[in-house]
Tab-separated table of C-alpha atoms (C1' of nucleotides) in Angstrom:
chain	number	residue	atom	x	y	z
A	1	MET	CA	-2.745	10.264	29.498
A	2	GLY	CA	-3.564	10.763	26.027
A	3	ARG	CA	-5.533	13.747	24.737
A	4	SER	CA	-9.154	13.191	25.115
A	5	PRO	CA	-10.852	12.357	21.178
A	6	CYS	CA	-12.427	15.488	19.343
A	7	CYS	CA	-15.579	14.298	18.527
A	8	GLU	CA	-15.741	14.017	22.522
A	9	LYS	CA	-18.575	17.077	23.114
A	10	VAL	CA	-21.708	15.798	23.164
A	11	GLY	CA	-24.124	15.649	20.273
A	12	LEU	CA	-21.213	15.002	17.992
A	13	LYS	CA	-21.814	11.867	15.536
A	14	LYS	CA	-19.632	9.024	14.990
A	15	GLY	CA	-19.810	6.091	12.521
A	16	PRO	CA	-20.978	5.409	9.242
A	17	TRP	CA	-21.589	8.274	6.848
A	18	THR	CA	-25.284	8.818	5.414
A	19	PRO	CA	-25.851	10.260	1.735
A	20	GLU	CA	-27.871	13.263	3.434
A	21	GLU	CA	-24.219	14.081	5.362
A	22	ASP	CA	-22.531	13.372	2.490
A	23	GLN	CA	-24.157	15.819	0.251
A	24	LYS	CA	-24.176	17.860	2.754
A	25	LEU	CA	-20.055	17.719	3.133
A	26	LEU	CA	-20.143	17.448	-0.771
A	27	ALA	CA	-22.157	21.027	-1.453
A	28	TYR	CA	-20.466	22.917	1.213
A	29	ILE	CA	-16.930	22.067	-0.227
A	30	GLN	CA	-17.973	22.741	-3.872
A	31	GLN	CA	-19.051	26.119	-3.029
A	32	HIS	CA	-16.830	27.338	0.214
A	33	GLY	CA	-13.667	25.002	-0.059
A	34	HIS	CA	-12.573	22.999	3.230
A	35	GLY	CA	-11.387	26.037	4.701
A	36	SER	CA	-10.164	25.410	8.532
A	37	TRP	CA	-11.580	21.493	9.055
A	38	ARG	CA	-12.598	22.701	12.842
A	39	ALA	CA	-14.939	25.249	11.551
A	40	LEU	CA	-16.299	23.732	8.716
A	41	PRO	CA	-19.413	21.318	10.814
A	42	PRO	CA	-21.302	23.850	11.632
A	43	LYS	CA	-20.896	25.855	9.085
A	44	ALA	CA	-22.198	23.070	6.616
A	45	GLY	CA	-25.226	21.773	9.409
A	46	LEU	CA	-23.033	18.997	10.108
A	47	GLN	CA	-22.915	17.312	13.915
A	48	ARG	CA	-19.442	15.828	12.809
A	49	CYS	CA	-16.214	17.022	14.356
A	50	GLY	CA	-13.977	18.547	11.509
A	51	LYS	CA	-11.627	15.446	11.602
A	52	SER	CA	-14.298	13.362	10.827
A	53	CYS	CA	-15.291	15.744	7.531
A	54	ARG	CA	-11.514	15.722	6.595
A	55	LEU	CA	-11.614	12.135	6.272
A	56	ARG	CA	-14.608	12.014	4.971
A	57	TRP	CA	-13.720	13.697	1.945
A	58	THR	CA	-10.229	12.860	1.576
A	59	ASN	CA	-11.211	9.288	1.302
A	60	TYR	CA	-14.135	9.093	-0.274
A	61	LEU	CA	-15.865	12.136	-1.565
A	62	ARG	CA	-12.904	13.698	-3.093
A	63	PRO	CA	-14.116	14.020	-6.918
A	64	ASP	CA	-10.212	12.847	-8.009
A	65	ILE	CA	-10.647	9.347	-6.266
A	66	LYS	CA	-10.325	6.150	-7.935
A	67	ARG	CA	-11.688	3.050	-6.784
A	68	GLY	CA	-12.194	-0.389	-7.453
A	69	GLU	CA	-10.163	-3.169	-7.878
A	70	PHE	CA	-6.165	-2.733	-7.973
A	71	SER	CA	-4.410	-2.952	-11.869
A	72	LEU	CA	-1.715	-5.426	-11.087
A	73	GLN	CA	0.814	-1.939	-12.173
A	74	GLU	CA	-0.928	-0.611	-9.089
A	75	GLN	CA	-0.130	-3.350	-7.045
A	76	GLN	CA	3.420	-4.424	-8.146
A	77	THR	CA	3.814	0.188	-7.902
A	78	ILE	CA	2.796	-0.488	-4.210
A	79	ILE	CA	5.111	-3.533	-3.197
A	80	GLN	CA	7.889	-1.460	-4.900
A	81	LEU	CA	7.555	1.299	-2.891
A	82	HIS	CA	6.507	-0.410	0.114
A	83	ALA	CA	9.944	-2.480	-0.308
A	84	LEU	CA	11.528	1.459	-0.449
A	85	LEU	CA	9.367	3.444	1.761
A	86	GLY	CA	8.222	1.239	4.268
A	87	ASN	CA	4.749	1.711	5.631
A	88	ARG	CA	4.509	5.486	4.522
A	89	TRP	CA	1.459	5.306	3.335
A	90	SER	CA	0.592	8.984	2.333
A	91	ALA	CA	4.523	8.463	0.567
A	92	ILE	CA	3.238	5.809	-1.285
A	93	ALA	CA	-0.264	6.810	-2.453
A	94	SER	CA	2.027	9.741	-3.696
A	95	HIS	CA	2.182	8.078	-6.601
A	96	LEU	CA	-0.362	6.367	-7.279
A	97	PRO	CA	-2.717	8.993	-8.466
A	98	LYS	CA	-6.378	8.902	-7.076
A	99	ARG	CA	-5.770	6.284	-4.559
A	100	THR	CA	-5.798	7.357	-0.932
A	101	ASP	CA	-3.429	6.655	1.538
A	102	ASN	CA	-6.048	4.765	3.376
A	103	GLU	CA	-6.881	2.437	0.547
A	104	ILE	CA	-3.116	1.568	0.004
A	105	LYS	CA	-2.771	1.113	3.363
A	106	ASN	CA	-5.618	-1.372	3.671
A	107	TYR	CA	-5.185	-2.734	-0.129
A	108	TRP	CA	-1.452	-3.660	1.348
A	109	ASN	CA	-2.989	-5.405	4.910
A	110	THR	CA	-6.178	-7.502	3.404
A	111	HIS	CA	-4.167	-8.553	0.042
A	112	LEU	CA	-0.410	-7.639	-0.740
A	113	LYS	CA	0.676	-8.573	3.003
A	114	LYS	CA	-0.320	-12.328	3.276
A	115	ARG	CA	0.475	-12.720	-0.548
A	116	LEU	CA	4.097	-11.798	0.372
A	117	THR	CA	3.938	-14.271	3.600
A	118	LYS	CA	2.446	-16.323	1.284
A	119	MET	CA	5.296	-16.525	-1.048
A	120	GLY	CA	7.394	-17.069	1.945
A	121	ILE	CA	9.253	-13.380	1.640
A	122	ASP	CA	8.572	-11.643	5.033
A	123	PRO	CA	6.064	-8.034	4.428
A	124	MET	CA	8.240	-5.996	6.209
A	125	THR	CA	11.544	-6.595	5.175
A	126	HIS	CA	10.436	-8.097	1.611
A	127	LYS	CA	13.276	-10.631	1.541
A	128	PRO	CA	12.659	-14.087	2.002
A	129	LYS	CA	11.757	-15.728	5.602
A	130	SER	CA	14.623	-17.489	5.855
A	131	HIS	CA	16.888	-14.883	5.398
A	132	ALA	CA	14.936	-11.949	7.013
A	133	LEU	CA	17.719	-11.506	9.873
A	134	GLY	CA	20.335	-12.207	8.065
A	135	SER	CA	22.965	-14.835	8.406
A	136	GLY	CA	25.243	-11.808	10.277
A	137	GLU	CA	28.216	-12.650	8.006
A	138	PRO	CA	30.441	-10.201	7.069
A	139	LYS	CA	29.165	-10.653	2.953
A	140	ASP	CA	25.615	-10.064	3.865
A	141	ILE	CA	26.444	-6.874	6.082
A	142	ALA	CA	28.270	-5.854	3.378
A	143	ASN	CA	25.622	-6.106	0.967
A	144	LEU	CA	22.734	-4.795	2.981
A	145	SER	CA	24.954	-1.778	3.620
A	146	HIS	CA	25.074	-1.748	-0.055
A	147	MET	CA	21.456	-1.612	-0.561
A	148	ALA	CA	20.668	0.837	2.438
A	149	GLN	CA	23.331	3.394	0.027
A	150	TRP	CA	21.686	2.162	-2.820
A	151	GLU	CA	17.802	3.269	-1.581
A	152	THR	CA	19.504	6.473	0.334
A	153	ALA	CA	20.511	7.247	-3.447
A	154	ARG	CA	17.267	7.258	-4.658
A	155	LEU	CA	15.419	8.995	-2.617
A	156	GLU	CA	17.532	11.944	-3.134
A	157	ALA	CA	16.892	11.425	-6.325
A	158	GLU	CA	13.624	11.215	-6.087
A	159	ALA	CA	13.358	14.206	-3.489
A	160	ASP	CA	15.371	15.870	-6.344
A	161	ASN	CA	12.479	14.694	-8.533
A	162	MET	CA	14.730	12.511	-10.989
A	163	LEU	CA	13.431	9.303	-9.800
A	164	ILE	CA	16.075	6.327	-11.122
A	165	ASN	CA	14.389	4.853	-13.320
A	166	ILE	CA	14.298	0.881	-12.474
A	167	PRO	CA	13.497	-1.940	-14.878
A	168	ASN	CA	10.647	-4.251	-14.230
A	169	VAL	CA	11.541	-7.961	-14.633
A	170	GLY	CA	9.829	-10.316	-16.166
A	171	LEU	CA	10.329	-14.304	-15.781
A	172	ILE	CA	8.195	-16.456	-17.743
A	173	CYS	CA	9.157	-20.523	-16.647
A	174	ASP	CA	7.651	-23.799	-16.422
A	175	ASN	CA	8.373	-24.709	-12.777
A	176	ALA	CA	7.290	-21.425	-11.677
A	177	LEU	CA	5.302	-21.755	-8.186
A	178	LEU	CA	4.744	-17.975	-8.469
A	179	THR	CA	1.943	-16.526	-10.536
A	180	ASP	CA	1.939	-13.285	-9.052
A	181	VAL	CA	4.173	-9.920	-9.217
A	182	ASN	CA	7.425	-11.192	-6.928
A	183	TYR	CA	10.190	-8.494	-6.395
A	184	VAL	CA	14.347	-8.526	-6.482
A	185	GLY	CA	14.735	-7.468	-3.643
A	186	ASN	CA	14.796	-3.904	-3.555
A	187	LEU	CA	15.966	-3.242	-7.122
A	188	GLY	CA	12.850	-3.530	-9.186
A	189	ALA	CA	9.691	-5.505	-9.579
A	190	CYS	CA	9.650	-8.940	-11.075
A	191	ALA	CA	6.348	-10.893	-12.609
A	192	ILE	CA	7.132	-14.942	-12.578
A	193	VAL	CA	4.320	-15.887	-14.523
A	194	LYS	CA	3.998	-20.162	-15.429
A	195	ALA	CA	4.885	-20.734	-19.039
A	196	SER	CA	2.321	-23.113	-19.786
A	197	ASP	CA	-1.064	-20.868	-18.573
A	198	HIS	CA	-1.082	-19.110	-22.378
A	199	SER	CA	-4.710	-18.108	-21.439
A	200	TYR	CA	-4.000	-15.377	-18.992
A	201	GLN	CA	-0.195	-14.535	-18.939
A	202	ASP	CA	-0.171	-12.315	-22.066
A	203	GLU	CA	-2.580	-9.995	-20.289
A	204	GLN	CA	-1.423	-10.075	-16.980
A	205	LEU	CA	2.042	-9.582	-18.016
A	206	LYS	CA	1.020	-6.605	-19.904
A	207	GLY	CA	-0.547	-4.766	-16.969
A	208	ILE	CA	2.871	-5.608	-15.083
A	209	MET	CA	4.741	-5.232	-17.391
A	210	GLU	CA	4.741	-0.983	-18.432
A	211	ASN	CA	8.351	-0.163	-18.846
A	212	SER	CA	9.670	-3.211	-18.260
A	213	MET	CA	12.239	-5.833	-19.669
A	214	GLN	CA	11.445	-9.800	-19.915
A	215	ILE	CA	13.687	-12.634	-18.939
A	216	GLU	CA	12.394	-15.587	-20.686
A	217	ASP	CA	13.563	-19.020	-18.879
A	218	PRO	CA	15.856	-20.456	-20.944
A	219	ASN	CA	14.793	-24.270	-19.043
A	220	SER	CA	11.287	-23.486	-20.247
A	221	SER	CA	9.836	-26.330	-22.762
A	222	THR	CA	7.389	-23.905	-23.937
A	223	ASN	CA	9.091	-20.835	-24.138
A	224	TYR	CA	6.214	-18.775	-24.884
A	225	VAL	CA	6.607	-15.466	-24.941
A	226	SER	CA	4.104	-12.854	-26.286
A	227	ASP	CA	5.786	-10.610	-29.021
A	228	SER	CA	4.467	-7.912	-28.140
A	229	LEU	CA	6.375	-7.759	-24.678
A	230	ARG	CA	9.643	-9.540	-25.796
A	231	PHE	CA	12.768	-8.297	-24.963
A	232	PRO	CA	12.955	-4.563	-23.580
A	233	SER	CA	13.939	-1.848	-25.941
A	234	PHE	CA	16.957	-0.968	-23.969
A	235	VAL	CA	18.582	-4.137	-23.828
A	236	GLU	CA	19.314	-3.057	-27.155
A	237	ASP	CA	20.115	0.643	-25.501
A	238	GLY	CA	23.466	-1.385	-24.578
A	239	TYR	CA	21.913	-3.442	-21.489
A	240	THR	CA	23.363	-6.823	-23.180
A	241	ASP	CA	25.366	-8.759	-20.484
A	242	LEU	CA	22.027	-10.320	-19.110
A	243	PRO	CA	22.240	-13.734	-17.501
A	244	ASN	CA	21.133	-15.750	-21.157
A	245	ALA	CA	18.051	-13.234	-20.719
A	246	THR	CA	17.662	-13.786	-24.770
A	247	GLY	CA	19.739	-16.633	-24.813
A	248	PRO	CA	18.004	-19.950	-26.616
A	249	ALA	CA	16.035	-22.736	-24.776
A	250	ASP	CA	19.288	-24.881	-24.407
A	251	ASP	CA	21.349	-21.993	-23.277
A	252	ASN	CA	20.506	-22.153	-19.766
A	253	VAL	CA	23.827	-21.617	-17.761
A	254	GLY	CA	22.315	-18.838	-15.814
A	255	ALA	CA	18.730	-19.651	-15.455
A	256	LYS	CA	19.931	-23.007	-13.838
A	257	GLU	CA	20.441	-20.588	-11.014
A	258	MET	CA	17.273	-18.277	-11.155
A	259	CYS	CA	15.070	-19.439	-7.687
A	260	PRO	CA	11.992	-18.802	-6.492
A	261	THR	CA	12.517	-15.419	-4.863
A	262	HIS	CA	15.323	-14.272	-7.105
A	263	GLU	CA	17.298	-13.393	-3.864
A	264	SER	CA	20.161	-15.017	-4.623
A	265	CYS	CA	20.403	-16.146	-8.041
A	266	GLY	CA	22.043	-14.755	-11.477
A	267	LEU	CA	19.483	-12.179	-12.076
A	268	PHE	CA	19.577	-10.601	-9.089
A	269	SER	CA	23.493	-10.274	-9.388
A	270	TRP	CA	22.797	-8.996	-12.628
A	271	MET	CA	20.501	-6.373	-11.501
A	272	LYS	CA	22.866	-5.179	-9.097
A	273	SER	CA	25.884	-5.224	-10.823
A	274	THR	CA	23.985	-3.467	-13.937
A	275	PHE	CA	22.099	-0.753	-11.669
A	276	GLN	CA	24.570	0.217	-8.451
A	277	GLN	CA	26.351	2.284	-10.750
B	1	DA	C1'	-32.580	-21.563	8.843
B	2	DA	C1'	-29.202	-20.106	12.469
B	3	DG	C1'	-24.660	-20.193	14.109
B	4	DT	C1'	-19.930	-18.978	13.003
B	5	DG	C1'	-16.322	-17.509	11.146
B	6	DC	C1'	-13.235	-15.233	8.492
B	7	DG	C1'	-12.441	-10.831	5.119
B	8	DT	C1'	-12.668	-6.344	3.824
B	9	DC	C1'	-12.782	-1.344	4.591
B	10	DA	C1'	-14.693	2.706	6.266
B	11	DA	C1'	-13.902	5.020	10.570
B	12	DC	C1'	-12.014	6.687	14.503
B	13	DC	C1'	-7.728	7.018	17.718
B	14	DG	C1'	-3.962	9.001	19.044
B	15	DC	C1'	0.612	10.658	18.608
B	16	DC	C1'	3.245	14.128	16.148
B	17	DA	C1'	5.254	17.838	13.482
B	18	DA	C1'	4.273	22.627	11.957
B	19	DC	C1'	2.379	26.992	13.257
B	20	DA	C1'	0.307	30.844	15.326
B	21	DC	C1'	0.676	33.770	19.167
C	1	DC	C1'	10.858	30.071	23.863
C	2	DG	C1'	7.026	27.991	25.979
C	3	DT	C1'	1.618	26.706	25.022
C	4	DG	C1'	-2.483	25.919	22.530
C	5	DT	C1'	-4.058	24.609	17.695
C	6	DT	C1'	-5.073	22.101	13.824
C	7	DG	C1'	-3.810	19.468	10.001
C	8	DG	C1'	-1.789	14.856	8.794
C	9	DC	C1'	-0.608	9.919	9.279
C	10	DG	C1'	-0.293	5.591	10.480
C	11	DG	C1'	-2.502	1.890	13.494
C	12	DT	C1'	-6.997	-0.001	14.929
C	13	DT	C1'	-10.933	-1.191	15.969
C	14	DG	C1'	-15.765	-2.713	15.202
C	15	DA	C1'	-19.782	-3.195	11.505
C	16	DC	C1'	-20.829	-5.569	7.748
C	17	DG	C1'	-21.354	-9.109	4.358
C	18	DC	C1'	-20.056	-13.920	2.466
C	19	DA	C1'	-19.203	-18.332	3.104
C	20	DC	C1'	-18.979	-22.278	5.406
C	21	DT	C1'	-20.624	-26.355	8.454
DNA sequence: AAGTGCGTCAACCGCCAACAC
DNA sequence: CGTGTTGGCGGTTGACGCACT
């Protein structure tokens, strides 16, 4: 049998907070700080348990909270970090200034999880569903092991406050089934936008592609790439072995290998070989 | 207009680790 | 070292609003 709830005491209120209660809590904390949460409610004149007060403050009343729709950049970050950290919402929240772990958790459960599932991606493993359990072949096991090592290295670097800067990848192609944030294994996020939908892709990509590189699908008949987003500076800095990334429309050897999830395509291999050093 | 189903999200519950004694 | 307390975390619930029939 578990411990009895902290609000079991007679007279303690539960449920939604009223504006009056919010005001009392806010005023008290602004004046005295929260101190001991357990001791706070009677001092603030609230018929709540300390836990409820703490939750209300951290998830709603804190002045440094950003509310409202998640930007594409934020969505991308959540997906990336979830692939890396799993359901460690507070750790994920620490990378998203002004967002609470509760809000991120809700957003993941109600939006992102469903979206990944719809895209045929297992939201827990971040792998295509058909590959979620792996084939059991030595090659797959080796890959998983390699990726695990890579993630470990990343986590260690993160702990040292030296987060490795892995670029995100944008792919514009005519036959894209996806018009949203995707991912490339656990290495980076990938924005796939249908090339013919010029009306929104520029703004959409700008949101996603901050500090990102962009790869144009050479198979695209439209070949639309916004100049402002065209080809990253780091390609000029030496990353020149992209799989046809900068090639003309008919230079499509690598692009033919592109797949919706990029798990096994040239893009994925390229990222692995380039960044797993 | 009423009923139903579904999505969203604030809030709660219970577990756990850290800390004080 | 054992025990009690506290705060933090992730999982879950349920009230609410909206869309649809």
